mmCIF file of the C-alpha atoms, coordinates in Angstrom:
data_MODEL
# 
_entry.id   MODEL 
# 
loop_
_atom_site.group_PDB 
_atom_site.id 
_atom_site.type_symbol 
_atom_site.label_atom_id 
_atom_site.label_alt_id 
_atom_site.label_comp_id 
_atom_site.label_asym_id 
_atom_site.label_entity_id 
_atom_site.label_seq_id 
_atom_site.pdbx_PDB_ins_code 
_atom_site.Cartn_x 
_atom_site.Cartn_y 
_atom_site.Cartn_z 
_atom_site.occupancy 
_atom_site.B_iso_or_equiv 
_atom_site.pdbx_formal_charge 
_atom_site.auth_seq_id 
_atom_site.auth_comp_id 
_atom_site.auth_asym_id 
_atom_site.auth_atom_id 
_atom_site.pdbx_PDB_model_num 
ATOM 1   C CA . MET A 1 1   ? 130.292 99.147  51.733 1.00 0.00 ? 1   MET A CA 1 
ATOM 2   C CA . LYS A 1 2   ? 133.143 96.820  52.731 1.00 0.00 ? 2   LYS A CA 1 
ATOM 3   C CA . ASN A 1 3   ? 133.194 93.181  53.714 1.00 0.00 ? 3   ASN A CA 1 
ATOM 4   C CA . PHE A 1 4   ? 135.163 91.826  56.639 1.00 0.00 ? 4   PHE A CA 1 
ATOM 5   C CA . GLU A 1 5   ? 138.367 91.717  54.575 1.00 0.00 ? 5   GLU A CA 1 
ATOM 6   C CA . GLY A 1 6   ? 138.011 95.399  53.740 1.00 0.00 ? 6   GLY A CA 1 
ATOM 7   C CA . VAL A 1 7   ? 137.166 94.798  50.063 1.00 0.00 ? 7   VAL A CA 1 
ATOM 8   C CA . LYS A 1 8   ? 134.415 96.951  48.616 1.00 0.00 ? 8   LYS A CA 1 
ATOM 9   C CA . VAL A 1 9   ? 131.385 94.876  47.574 1.00 0.00 ? 9   VAL A CA 1 
ATOM 10  C CA . LEU A 1 10  ? 128.429 96.610  45.933 1.00 0.00 ? 10  LEU A CA 1 
ATOM 11  C CA . ASN A 1 11  ? 126.809 94.800  43.032 1.00 0.00 ? 11  ASN A CA 1 
ATOM 12  C CA . ASN A 1 12  ? 123.653 96.672  41.985 1.00 0.00 ? 12  ASN A CA 1 
ATOM 13  C CA . LYS A 1 13  ? 122.409 93.545  40.216 1.00 0.00 ? 13  LYS A CA 1 
ATOM 14  C CA . ALA A 1 14  ? 121.523 92.204  43.665 1.00 0.00 ? 14  ALA A CA 1 
ATOM 15  C CA . LEU A 1 15  ? 118.603 94.680  43.554 1.00 0.00 ? 15  LEU A CA 1 
ATOM 16  C CA . HIS A 1 16  ? 117.209 92.805  40.558 1.00 0.00 ? 16  HIS A CA 1 
ATOM 17  C CA . ARG A 1 17  ? 116.471 89.864  42.854 1.00 0.00 ? 17  ARG A CA 1 
ATOM 18  C CA . ILE A 1 18  ? 113.928 91.891  44.834 1.00 0.00 ? 18  ILE A CA 1 
ATOM 19  C CA . THR A 1 19  ? 110.368 91.017  43.867 1.00 0.00 ? 19  THR A CA 1 
ATOM 20  C CA . TYR A 1 20  ? 108.486 93.842  42.154 1.00 0.00 ? 20  TYR A CA 1 
ATOM 21  C CA . GLY A 1 21  ? 105.121 94.075  40.476 1.00 0.00 ? 21  GLY A CA 1 
ATOM 22  C CA . LEU A 1 22  ? 103.937 96.283  37.646 1.00 0.00 ? 22  LEU A CA 1 
ATOM 23  C CA . TYR A 1 23  ? 101.119 98.727  38.318 1.00 0.00 ? 23  TYR A CA 1 
ATOM 24  C CA . ILE A 1 24  ? 99.366  101.766 36.891 1.00 0.00 ? 24  ILE A CA 1 
ATOM 25  C CA . VAL A 1 25  ? 99.086  104.560 39.479 1.00 0.00 ? 25  VAL A CA 1 
ATOM 26  C CA . THR A 1 26  ? 96.531  107.302 38.788 1.00 0.00 ? 26  THR A CA 1 
ATOM 27  C CA . SER A 1 27  ? 95.688  110.569 40.482 1.00 0.00 ? 27  SER A CA 1 
ATOM 28  C CA . GLN A 1 28  ? 94.115  113.929 39.717 1.00 0.00 ? 28  GLN A CA 1 
ATOM 29  C CA . LYS A 1 29  ? 94.641  117.661 39.891 1.00 0.00 ? 29  LYS A CA 1 
ATOM 30  C CA . GLY A 1 30  ? 91.453  119.670 39.594 1.00 0.00 ? 30  GLY A CA 1 
ATOM 31  C CA . ASP A 1 31  ? 89.484  118.108 36.765 1.00 0.00 ? 31  ASP A CA 1 
ATOM 32  C CA . ARG A 1 32  ? 92.564  116.527 35.142 1.00 0.00 ? 32  ARG A CA 1 
ATOM 33  C CA . PHE A 1 33  ? 93.635  112.910 35.539 1.00 0.00 ? 33  PHE A CA 1 
ATOM 34  C CA . ASN A 1 34  ? 96.984  111.260 34.891 1.00 0.00 ? 34  ASN A CA 1 
ATOM 35  C CA . GLY A 1 35  ? 98.531  107.853 35.289 1.00 0.00 ? 35  GLY A CA 1 
ATOM 36  C CA . GLN A 1 36  ? 101.921 106.195 35.128 1.00 0.00 ? 36  GLN A CA 1 
ATOM 37  C CA . ILE A 1 37  ? 103.606 102.836 35.451 1.00 0.00 ? 37  ILE A CA 1 
ATOM 38  C CA . ALA A 1 38  ? 105.093 102.079 38.859 1.00 0.00 ? 38  ALA A CA 1 
ATOM 39  C CA . ASN A 1 39  ? 106.883 98.967  40.074 1.00 0.00 ? 39  ASN A CA 1 
ATOM 40  C CA . THR A 1 40  ? 107.097 99.897  43.749 1.00 0.00 ? 40  THR A CA 1 
ATOM 41  C CA . VAL A 1 41  ? 103.728 99.392  45.420 1.00 0.00 ? 41  VAL A CA 1 
ATOM 42  C CA . PHE A 1 42  ? 103.571 97.541  48.720 1.00 0.00 ? 42  PHE A CA 1 
ATOM 43  C CA . GLN A 1 43  ? 101.380 96.959  51.754 1.00 0.00 ? 43  GLN A CA 1 
ATOM 44  C CA . ILE A 1 44  ? 102.328 98.728  54.978 1.00 0.00 ? 44  ILE A CA 1 
ATOM 45  C CA . SER A 1 45  ? 99.731  97.386  57.395 1.00 0.00 ? 45  SER A CA 1 
ATOM 46  C CA . ASN A 1 46  ? 96.437  95.516  57.593 1.00 0.00 ? 46  ASN A CA 1 
ATOM 47  C CA . ALA A 1 47  ? 94.640  97.426  60.353 1.00 0.00 ? 47  ALA A CA 1 
ATOM 48  C CA . PRO A 1 48  ? 93.955  99.904  58.957 1.00 0.00 ? 48  PRO A CA 1 
ATOM 49  C CA . PRO A 1 49  ? 94.777  98.624  55.436 1.00 0.00 ? 49  PRO A CA 1 
ATOM 50  C CA . THR A 1 50  ? 97.590  100.856 54.225 1.00 0.00 ? 50  THR A CA 1 
ATOM 51  C CA . ILE A 1 51  ? 99.735  100.821 51.077 1.00 0.00 ? 51  ILE A CA 1 
ATOM 52  C CA . ALA A 1 52  ? 102.653 102.848 49.767 1.00 0.00 ? 52  ALA A CA 1 
ATOM 53  C CA . VAL A 1 53  ? 103.846 103.827 46.290 1.00 0.00 ? 53  VAL A CA 1 
ATOM 54  C CA . SER A 1 54  ? 107.181 105.275 45.184 1.00 0.00 ? 54  SER A CA 1 
ATOM 55  C CA . ILE A 1 55  ? 106.880 108.027 42.549 1.00 0.00 ? 55  ILE A CA 1 
ATOM 56  C CA . ASN A 1 56  ? 109.643 110.003 40.840 1.00 0.00 ? 56  ASN A CA 1 
ATOM 57  C CA . LYS A 1 57  ? 109.493 113.708 41.691 1.00 0.00 ? 57  LYS A CA 1 
ATOM 58  C CA . GLN A 1 58  ? 109.832 114.627 38.003 1.00 0.00 ? 58  GLN A CA 1 
ATOM 59  C CA . ASN A 1 59  ? 106.650 112.788 37.039 1.00 0.00 ? 59  ASN A CA 1 
ATOM 60  C CA . LEU A 1 60  ? 103.319 114.555 36.604 1.00 0.00 ? 60  LEU A CA 1 
ATOM 61  C CA . THR A 1 61  ? 101.586 111.931 38.739 1.00 0.00 ? 61  THR A CA 1 
ATOM 62  C CA . HIS A 1 62  ? 103.800 113.017 41.643 1.00 0.00 ? 62  HIS A CA 1 
ATOM 63  C CA . GLU A 1 63  ? 102.443 116.562 41.292 1.00 0.00 ? 63  GLU A CA 1 
ATOM 64  C CA . PHE A 1 64  ? 98.868  115.272 41.114 1.00 0.00 ? 64  PHE A CA 1 
ATOM 65  C CA . ILE A 1 65  ? 99.155  113.128 44.267 1.00 0.00 ? 65  ILE A CA 1 
ATOM 66  C CA . LYS A 1 66  ? 100.694 116.046 46.185 1.00 0.00 ? 66  LYS A CA 1 
ATOM 67  C CA . GLU A 1 67  ? 97.800  118.265 45.060 1.00 0.00 ? 67  GLU A CA 1 
ATOM 68  C CA . SER A 1 68  ? 94.831  115.924 45.565 1.00 0.00 ? 68  SER A CA 1 
ATOM 69  C CA . GLY A 1 69  ? 96.044  113.675 48.370 1.00 0.00 ? 69  GLY A CA 1 
ATOM 70  C CA . ILE A 1 70  ? 94.552  110.577 46.750 1.00 0.00 ? 70  ILE A CA 1 
ATOM 71  C CA . PHE A 1 71  ? 95.777  107.907 44.359 1.00 0.00 ? 71  PHE A CA 1 
ATOM 72  C CA . ALA A 1 72  ? 94.585  104.669 42.789 1.00 0.00 ? 72  ALA A CA 1 
ATOM 73  C CA . VAL A 1 73  ? 96.490  101.544 41.793 1.00 0.00 ? 73  VAL A CA 1 
ATOM 74  C CA . SER A 1 74  ? 95.611  99.128  38.978 1.00 0.00 ? 74  SER A CA 1 
ATOM 75  C CA . VAL A 1 75  ? 97.303  95.727  39.387 1.00 0.00 ? 75  VAL A CA 1 
ATOM 76  C CA . LEU A 1 76  ? 98.287  94.485  35.914 1.00 0.00 ? 76  LEU A CA 1 
ATOM 77  C CA . SER A 1 77  ? 98.069  90.852  34.846 1.00 0.00 ? 77  SER A CA 1 
ATOM 78  C CA . GLN A 1 78  ? 100.730 88.885  32.983 1.00 0.00 ? 78  GLN A CA 1 
ATOM 79  C CA . GLU A 1 79  ? 98.584  89.182  29.853 1.00 0.00 ? 79  GLU A CA 1 
ATOM 80  C CA . ALA A 1 80  ? 98.884  92.984  29.801 1.00 0.00 ? 80  ALA A CA 1 
ATOM 81  C CA . PRO A 1 81  ? 100.298 93.999  26.399 1.00 0.00 ? 81  PRO A CA 1 
ATOM 82  C CA . LEU A 1 82  ? 103.594 95.852  26.151 1.00 0.00 ? 82  LEU A CA 1 
ATOM 83  C CA . SER A 1 83  ? 101.743 98.653  24.387 1.00 0.00 ? 83  SER A CA 1 
ATOM 84  C CA . LEU A 1 84  ? 99.709  99.353  27.551 1.00 0.00 ? 84  LEU A CA 1 
ATOM 85  C CA . VAL A 1 85  ? 102.854 99.436  29.691 1.00 0.00 ? 85  VAL A CA 1 
ATOM 86  C CA . GLY A 1 86  ? 104.576 101.631 27.115 1.00 0.00 ? 86  GLY A CA 1 
ATOM 87  C CA . HIS A 1 87  ? 101.622 104.023 26.946 1.00 0.00 ? 87  HIS A CA 1 
ATOM 88  C CA . PHE A 1 88  ? 101.703 104.740 30.674 1.00 0.00 ? 88  PHE A CA 1 
ATOM 89  C CA . GLY A 1 89  ? 105.459 104.305 31.099 1.00 0.00 ? 89  GLY A CA 1 
ATOM 90  C CA . PHE A 1 90  ? 107.040 106.173 28.196 1.00 0.00 ? 90  PHE A CA 1 
ATOM 91  C CA . LYS A 1 91  ? 104.579 108.955 27.383 1.00 0.00 ? 91  LYS A CA 1 
ATOM 92  C CA . SER A 1 92  ? 104.271 112.139 29.398 1.00 0.00 ? 92  SER A CA 1 
ATOM 93  C CA . GLY A 1 93  ? 100.968 113.391 30.749 1.00 0.00 ? 93  GLY A CA 1 
ATOM 94  C CA . ARG A 1 94  ? 102.268 116.880 30.063 1.00 0.00 ? 94  ARG A CA 1 
ATOM 95  C CA . GLU A 1 95  ? 102.059 116.143 26.345 1.00 0.00 ? 95  GLU A CA 1 
ATOM 96  C CA . VAL A 1 96  ? 99.137  113.704 25.993 1.00 0.00 ? 96  VAL A CA 1 
ATOM 97  C CA . ASP A 1 97  ? 95.983  112.706 27.858 1.00 0.00 ? 97  ASP A CA 1 
ATOM 98  C CA . LYS A 1 98  ? 97.075  109.235 28.917 1.00 0.00 ? 98  LYS A CA 1 
ATOM 99  C CA . LEU A 1 99  ? 93.558  108.170 29.900 1.00 0.00 ? 99  LEU A CA 1 
ATOM 100 C CA . ALA A 1 100 ? 92.064  109.085 26.521 1.00 0.00 ? 100 ALA A CA 1 
ATOM 101 C CA . GLY A 1 101 ? 91.014  105.948 24.657 1.00 0.00 ? 101 GLY A CA 1 
ATOM 102 C CA . ILE A 1 102 ? 91.851  103.703 27.624 1.00 0.00 ? 102 ILE A CA 1 
ATOM 103 C CA . GLU A 1 103 ? 89.103  101.521 29.089 1.00 0.00 ? 103 GLU A CA 1 
ATOM 104 C CA . SER A 1 104 ? 88.633  102.654 32.683 1.00 0.00 ? 104 SER A CA 1 
ATOM 105 C CA . LYS A 1 105 ? 86.087  103.050 35.454 1.00 0.00 ? 105 LYS A CA 1 
ATOM 106 C CA . PRO A 1 106 ? 85.983  105.426 38.430 1.00 0.00 ? 106 PRO A CA 1 
ATOM 107 C CA . THR A 1 107 ? 86.855  104.528 42.011 1.00 0.00 ? 107 THR A CA 1 
ATOM 108 C CA . PRO A 1 108 ? 84.521  105.803 44.776 1.00 0.00 ? 108 PRO A CA 1 
ATOM 109 C CA . ALA A 1 109 ? 86.549  109.033 44.878 1.00 0.00 ? 109 ALA A CA 1 
ATOM 110 C CA . GLY A 1 110 ? 86.328  109.377 41.087 1.00 0.00 ? 110 GLY A CA 1 
ATOM 111 C CA . LEU A 1 111 ? 89.846  108.339 40.150 1.00 0.00 ? 111 LEU A CA 1 
ATOM 112 C CA . PRO A 1 112 ? 90.143  106.212 37.014 1.00 0.00 ? 112 PRO A CA 1 
ATOM 113 C CA . TYR A 1 113 ? 91.387  102.654 37.266 1.00 0.00 ? 113 TYR A CA 1 
ATOM 114 C CA . VAL A 1 114 ? 92.291  100.711 34.134 1.00 0.00 ? 114 VAL A CA 1 
ATOM 115 C CA . THR A 1 115 ? 89.926  97.794  33.458 1.00 0.00 ? 115 THR A CA 1 
ATOM 116 C CA . ASP A 1 116 ? 91.804  96.143  30.588 1.00 0.00 ? 116 ASP A CA 1 
ATOM 117 C CA . SER A 1 117 ? 94.353  93.523  31.732 1.00 0.00 ? 117 SER A CA 1 
ATOM 118 C CA . THR A 1 118 ? 93.791  94.483  35.383 1.00 0.00 ? 118 THR A CA 1 
ATOM 119 C CA . LEU A 1 119 ? 93.369  91.963  38.208 1.00 0.00 ? 119 LEU A CA 1 
ATOM 120 C CA . ALA A 1 120 ? 92.404  94.394  40.978 1.00 0.00 ? 120 ALA A CA 1 
ATOM 121 C CA . TRP A 1 121 ? 92.252  98.058  41.887 1.00 0.00 ? 121 TRP A CA 1 
ATOM 122 C CA . MET A 1 122 ? 92.865  99.993  45.098 1.00 0.00 ? 122 MET A CA 1 
ATOM 123 C CA . GLU A 1 123 ? 92.134  103.569 46.096 1.00 0.00 ? 123 GLU A CA 1 
ATOM 124 C CA . ALA A 1 124 ? 93.989  105.303 48.914 1.00 0.00 ? 124 ALA A CA 1 
ATOM 125 C CA . LYS A 1 125 ? 93.895  108.604 50.774 1.00 0.00 ? 125 LYS A CA 1 
ATOM 126 C CA . LEU A 1 126 ? 97.297  110.067 51.501 1.00 0.00 ? 126 LEU A CA 1 
ATOM 127 C CA . SER A 1 127 ? 98.234  109.800 55.177 1.00 0.00 ? 127 SER A CA 1 
ATOM 128 C CA . ALA A 1 128 ? 102.002 110.378 55.110 1.00 0.00 ? 128 ALA A CA 1 
ATOM 129 C CA . GLU A 1 129 ? 104.950 110.748 52.770 1.00 0.00 ? 129 GLU A CA 1 
ATOM 130 C CA . ALA A 1 130 ? 108.690 110.229 52.949 1.00 0.00 ? 130 ALA A CA 1 
ATOM 131 C CA . ASP A 1 131 ? 111.405 111.969 50.959 1.00 0.00 ? 131 ASP A CA 1 
ATOM 132 C CA . ALA A 1 132 ? 113.573 109.377 49.208 1.00 0.00 ? 132 ALA A CA 1 
ATOM 133 C CA . GLY A 1 133 ? 115.846 111.636 47.177 1.00 0.00 ? 133 GLY A CA 1 
ATOM 134 C CA . THR A 1 134 ? 114.729 111.386 43.561 1.00 0.00 ? 134 THR A CA 1 
ATOM 135 C CA . HIS A 1 135 ? 111.420 109.817 44.670 1.00 0.00 ? 135 HIS A CA 1 
ATOM 136 C CA . THR A 1 136 ? 108.688 110.383 47.215 1.00 0.00 ? 136 THR A CA 1 
ATOM 137 C CA . ILE A 1 137 ? 107.120 107.452 49.024 1.00 0.00 ? 137 ILE A CA 1 
ATOM 138 C CA . PHE A 1 138 ? 103.406 108.191 49.343 1.00 0.00 ? 138 PHE A CA 1 
ATOM 139 C CA . ILE A 1 139 ? 101.629 106.268 52.107 1.00 0.00 ? 139 ILE A CA 1 
ATOM 140 C CA . GLY A 1 140 ? 97.866  105.993 51.930 1.00 0.00 ? 140 GLY A CA 1 
ATOM 141 C CA . GLN A 1 141 ? 95.032  104.306 53.805 1.00 0.00 ? 141 GLN A CA 1 
ATOM 142 C CA . LEU A 1 142 ? 92.713  102.298 51.564 1.00 0.00 ? 142 LEU A CA 1 
ATOM 143 C CA . THR A 1 143 ? 89.321  103.857 50.925 1.00 0.00 ? 143 THR A CA 1 
ATOM 144 C CA . GLY A 1 144 ? 88.272  101.304 48.308 1.00 0.00 ? 144 GLY A CA 1 
ATOM 145 C CA . ALA A 1 145 ? 89.470  98.100  46.658 1.00 0.00 ? 145 ALA A CA 1 
ATOM 146 C CA . GLU A 1 146 ? 88.097  95.327  44.487 1.00 0.00 ? 146 GLU A CA 1 
ATOM 147 C CA . VAL A 1 147 ? 89.259  92.158  42.725 1.00 0.00 ? 147 VAL A CA 1 
ATOM 148 C CA . LEU A 1 148 ? 88.232  92.212  39.056 1.00 0.00 ? 148 LEU A CA 1 
ATOM 149 C CA . LYS A 1 149 ? 89.352  88.750  37.988 1.00 0.00 ? 149 LYS A CA 1 
ATOM 150 C CA . GLU A 1 150 ? 91.615  85.876  38.887 1.00 0.00 ? 150 GLU A CA 1 
ATOM 151 C CA . GLY A 1 151 ? 95.032  85.500  37.301 1.00 0.00 ? 151 GLY A CA 1 
ATOM 152 C CA . LEU A 1 152 ? 98.755  85.973  37.773 1.00 0.00 ? 152 LEU A CA 1 
ATOM 153 C CA . PRO A 1 153 ? 99.989  89.510  38.397 1.00 0.00 ? 153 PRO A CA 1 
ATOM 154 C CA . MET A 1 154 ? 102.666 90.961  36.157 1.00 0.00 ? 154 MET A CA 1 
ATOM 155 C CA . THR A 1 155 ? 105.980 90.865  37.969 1.00 0.00 ? 155 THR A CA 1 
ATOM 156 C CA . TYR A 1 156 ? 108.936 93.018  37.050 1.00 0.00 ? 156 TYR A CA 1 
ATOM 157 C CA . ALA A 1 157 ? 110.987 89.895  36.289 1.00 0.00 ? 157 ALA A CA 1 
ATOM 158 C CA . PHE A 1 158 ? 108.269 88.527  33.968 1.00 0.00 ? 158 PHE A CA 1 
ATOM 159 C CA . TYR A 1 159 ? 108.026 91.899  32.216 1.00 0.00 ? 159 TYR A CA 1 
ATOM 160 C CA . GLN A 1 160 ? 111.759 92.039  31.555 1.00 0.00 ? 160 GLN A CA 1 
ATOM 161 C CA . GLN A 1 161 ? 112.617 88.372  30.959 1.00 0.00 ? 161 GLN A CA 1 
ATOM 162 C CA . VAL A 1 162 ? 109.493 87.102  29.190 1.00 0.00 ? 162 VAL A CA 1 
ATOM 163 C CA . LYS A 1 163 ? 107.926 90.244  27.752 1.00 0.00 ? 163 LYS A CA 1 
ATOM 164 C CA . ARG A 1 164 ? 111.424 91.740  27.208 1.00 0.00 ? 164 ARG A CA 1 
ATOM 165 C CA . GLY A 1 165 ? 110.164 95.147  28.289 1.00 0.00 ? 165 GLY A CA 1 
ATOM 166 C CA . THR A 1 166 ? 112.217 98.164  29.301 1.00 0.00 ? 166 THR A CA 1 
ATOM 167 C CA . VAL A 1 167 ? 111.877 100.859 31.963 1.00 0.00 ? 167 VAL A CA 1 
ATOM 168 C CA . PRO A 1 168 ? 112.109 104.661 31.711 1.00 0.00 ? 168 PRO A CA 1 
ATOM 169 C CA . LYS A 1 169 ? 115.025 106.525 33.272 1.00 0.00 ? 169 LYS A CA 1 
ATOM 170 C CA . THR A 1 170 ? 112.741 107.848 36.028 1.00 0.00 ? 170 THR A CA 1 
ATOM 171 C CA . ALA A 1 171 ? 111.981 104.325 37.304 1.00 0.00 ? 171 ALA A CA 1 
ATOM 172 C CA . PRO A 1 172 ? 113.577 103.286 40.622 1.00 0.00 ? 172 PRO A CA 1 
ATOM 173 C CA . THR A 1 173 ? 115.011 100.166 38.974 1.00 0.00 ? 173 THR A CA 1 
ATOM 174 C CA . TYR A 1 174 ? 116.522 101.856 35.909 1.00 0.00 ? 174 TYR A CA 1 
ATOM 175 C CA . THR A 1 175 ? 120.161 101.023 35.187 1.00 0.00 ? 175 THR A CA 1 
ATOM 176 C CA . PRO A 1 176 ? 122.165 101.988 32.084 1.00 0.00 ? 176 PRO A CA 1 
ATOM 177 C CA . LYS A 1 177 ? 122.431 99.199  29.545 1.00 0.00 ? 177 LYS A CA 1 
ATOM 178 C CA . GLU A 1 178 ? 125.671 97.268  29.425 1.00 0.00 ? 178 GLU A CA 1 
ATOM 179 C CA . GLU A 1 179 ? 127.582 96.874  26.185 1.00 0.00 ? 179 GLU A CA 1 
ATOM 180 C CA . LYS A 1 180 ? 126.588 93.726  24.310 1.00 0.00 ? 180 LYS A CA 1 
ATOM 181 C CA . THR A 1 181 ? 129.146 91.361  22.860 1.00 0.00 ? 181 THR A CA 1 
ATOM 182 C CA . ALA A 1 182 ? 126.867 88.923  21.053 1.00 0.00 ? 182 ALA A CA 1 
ATOM 183 C CA . ASP A 1 183 ? 127.721 88.573  17.372 1.00 0.00 ? 183 ASP A CA 1 
ATOM 184 C CA . MET A 1 184 ? 124.248 89.408  16.061 1.00 0.00 ? 184 MET A CA 1 
ATOM 185 C CA . ASP A 1 185 ? 122.566 92.534  14.770 1.00 0.00 ? 185 ASP A CA 1 
ATOM 186 C CA . LYS A 1 186 ? 120.139 93.816  17.379 1.00 0.00 ? 186 LYS A CA 1 
ATOM 187 C CA . TYR A 1 187 ? 118.349 97.136  17.080 1.00 0.00 ? 187 TYR A CA 1 
ATOM 188 C CA . VAL A 1 188 ? 117.533 99.576  19.877 1.00 0.00 ? 188 VAL A CA 1 
ATOM 189 C CA . CYS A 1 189 ? 114.509 101.873 20.031 1.00 0.00 ? 189 CYS A CA 1 
ATOM 190 C CA . ASN A 1 190 ? 115.759 105.449 20.435 1.00 0.00 ? 190 ASN A CA 1 
ATOM 191 C CA . ILE A 1 191 ? 112.565 106.388 22.269 1.00 0.00 ? 191 ILE A CA 1 
ATOM 192 C CA . CYS A 1 192 ? 112.219 103.779 25.018 1.00 0.00 ? 192 CYS A CA 1 
ATOM 193 C CA . GLY A 1 193 ? 115.310 101.558 24.813 1.00 0.00 ? 193 GLY A CA 1 
ATOM 194 C CA . TYR A 1 194 ? 113.517 98.370  23.727 1.00 0.00 ? 194 TYR A CA 1 
ATOM 195 C CA . VAL A 1 195 ? 115.927 95.977  21.994 1.00 0.00 ? 195 VAL A CA 1 
ATOM 196 C CA . TYR A 1 196 ? 114.730 93.988  18.988 1.00 0.00 ? 196 TYR A CA 1 
ATOM 197 C CA . ASP A 1 197 ? 116.530 90.638  19.067 1.00 0.00 ? 197 ASP A CA 1 
ATOM 198 C CA . PRO A 1 198 ? 116.210 88.623  15.813 1.00 0.00 ? 198 PRO A CA 1 
ATOM 199 C CA . GLU A 1 199 ? 116.734 85.396  17.770 1.00 0.00 ? 199 GLU A CA 1 
ATOM 200 C CA . GLN A 1 200 ? 113.528 86.040  19.705 1.00 0.00 ? 200 GLN A CA 1 
ATOM 201 C CA . GLY A 1 201 ? 111.509 87.999  17.154 1.00 0.00 ? 201 GLY A CA 1 
ATOM 202 C CA . ASP A 1 202 ? 108.310 89.672  18.359 1.00 0.00 ? 202 ASP A CA 1 
ATOM 203 C CA . PRO A 1 203 ? 105.727 86.922  18.923 1.00 0.00 ? 203 PRO A CA 1 
ATOM 204 C CA . ASP A 1 204 ? 103.085 89.382  20.152 1.00 0.00 ? 204 ASP A CA 1 
ATOM 205 C CA . SER A 1 205 ? 103.162 91.010  16.709 1.00 0.00 ? 205 SER A CA 1 
ATOM 206 C CA . GLY A 1 206 ? 103.408 87.736  14.806 1.00 0.00 ? 206 GLY A CA 1 
ATOM 207 C CA . ILE A 1 207 ? 107.134 88.133  14.071 1.00 0.00 ? 207 ILE A CA 1 
ATOM 208 C CA . GLN A 1 208 ? 108.773 84.736  14.273 1.00 0.00 ? 208 GLN A CA 1 
ATOM 209 C CA . PRO A 1 209 ? 112.175 84.086  15.897 1.00 0.00 ? 209 PRO A CA 1 
ATOM 210 C CA . GLY A 1 210 ? 114.991 84.349  13.372 1.00 0.00 ? 210 GLY A CA 1 
ATOM 211 C CA . THR A 1 211 ? 113.521 87.371  11.562 1.00 0.00 ? 211 THR A CA 1 
ATOM 212 C CA . PRO A 1 212 ? 116.237 90.008  10.848 1.00 0.00 ? 212 PRO A CA 1 
ATOM 213 C CA . PHE A 1 213 ? 115.373 93.616  11.555 1.00 0.00 ? 213 PHE A CA 1 
ATOM 214 C CA . ASP A 1 214 ? 115.537 94.577  7.860  1.00 0.00 ? 214 ASP A CA 1 
ATOM 215 C CA . LYS A 1 215 ? 112.938 91.892  7.102  1.00 0.00 ? 215 LYS A CA 1 
ATOM 216 C CA . LEU A 1 216 ? 110.357 93.330  9.486  1.00 0.00 ? 216 LEU A CA 1 
ATOM 217 C CA . PRO A 1 217 ? 107.231 94.798  7.826  1.00 0.00 ? 217 PRO A CA 1 
ATOM 218 C CA . ASP A 1 218 ? 107.458 98.523  7.067  1.00 0.00 ? 218 ASP A CA 1 
ATOM 219 C CA . ASP A 1 219 ? 104.541 99.210  9.411  1.00 0.00 ? 219 ASP A CA 1 
ATOM 220 C CA . TRP A 1 220 ? 106.058 97.244  12.325 1.00 0.00 ? 220 TRP A CA 1 
ATOM 221 C CA . GLN A 1 221 ? 106.180 99.282  15.540 1.00 0.00 ? 221 GLN A CA 1 
ATOM 222 C CA . CYS A 1 222 ? 108.059 99.067  18.801 1.00 0.00 ? 222 CYS A CA 1 
ATOM 223 C CA . PRO A 1 223 ? 105.929 96.829  21.060 1.00 0.00 ? 223 PRO A CA 1 
ATOM 224 C CA . VAL A 1 224 ? 106.642 99.055  24.063 1.00 0.00 ? 224 VAL A CA 1 
ATOM 225 C CA . CYS A 1 225 ? 106.204 102.652 22.893 1.00 0.00 ? 225 CYS A CA 1 
ATOM 226 C CA . GLY A 1 226 ? 104.805 102.310 19.361 1.00 0.00 ? 226 GLY A CA 1 
ATOM 227 C CA . ALA A 1 227 ? 107.740 103.982 17.593 1.00 0.00 ? 227 ALA A CA 1 
ATOM 228 C CA . GLY A 1 228 ? 108.305 103.121 13.918 1.00 0.00 ? 228 GLY A CA 1 
ATOM 229 C CA . LYS A 1 229 ? 111.297 101.283 12.466 1.00 0.00 ? 229 LYS A CA 1 
ATOM 230 C CA . GLU A 1 230 ? 112.940 104.591 11.592 1.00 0.00 ? 230 GLU A CA 1 
ATOM 231 C CA . GLU A 1 231 ? 113.397 105.244 15.315 1.00 0.00 ? 231 GLU A CA 1 
ATOM 232 C CA . PHE A 1 232 ? 115.649 102.178 15.733 1.00 0.00 ? 232 PHE A CA 1 
ATOM 233 C CA . THR A 1 233 ? 119.428 102.090 15.460 1.00 0.00 ? 233 THR A CA 1 
ATOM 234 C CA . LYS A 1 234 ? 121.807 99.143  15.394 1.00 0.00 ? 234 LYS A CA 1 
ATOM 235 C CA . GLU A 1 235 ? 123.059 98.227  18.838 1.00 0.00 ? 235 GLU A CA 1 
ATOM 236 C CA . ASN A 1 236 ? 126.759 98.846  19.447 1.00 0.00 ? 236 ASN A CA 1 
ATOM 237 C CA . LYS A 1 237 ? 128.758 95.664  19.866 1.00 0.00 ? 237 LYS A CA 1 
# 
């Protein structure tokens, strides 16, 4: 893309200014269920009520939606713990049952929606889809929806800036990390990319700001994916 002077202008960081939410999208294939984190869920129309979700073609949930033609969306609240996001965002349904041990209830069609830290749920029947390269945009007409409680929804900005969460490489908003120049030892999770910053600590785990990585308890785990300290390496400066 060029501006009027013929100079190329394409700053991908402009995409970070788009408002996103954070959701858990579930679907089924036969008698199996799966779910994943998605940040691209939006309303298409009101009459009939129609929504759309963007799902990476490599994800198991993509396969399940294509097979069953239905999907459900759980709208997460700001209070949702990083561990819940990490569970559905950084683990594969091909390796683990991601609904096992998770508090959930069925939609009218029998799809699970997550009840913990969820403000509302929606169920949709697939009506159309669009090929978007690495992703498919699934469009569905609502067949059920309910508000569970009042509260502020988790936005993508809140997740990254306040919760300091990360996103998997299959997410639409994933961008490679830039080299850091700060003169401080930060440690990166080799599993999910979460960065432990001693200046901020890990308040959710009771780790106070100013706590060096080597002073963390031996049983401390990554707040996103649950990896142990041995899975962290010092960030390159």
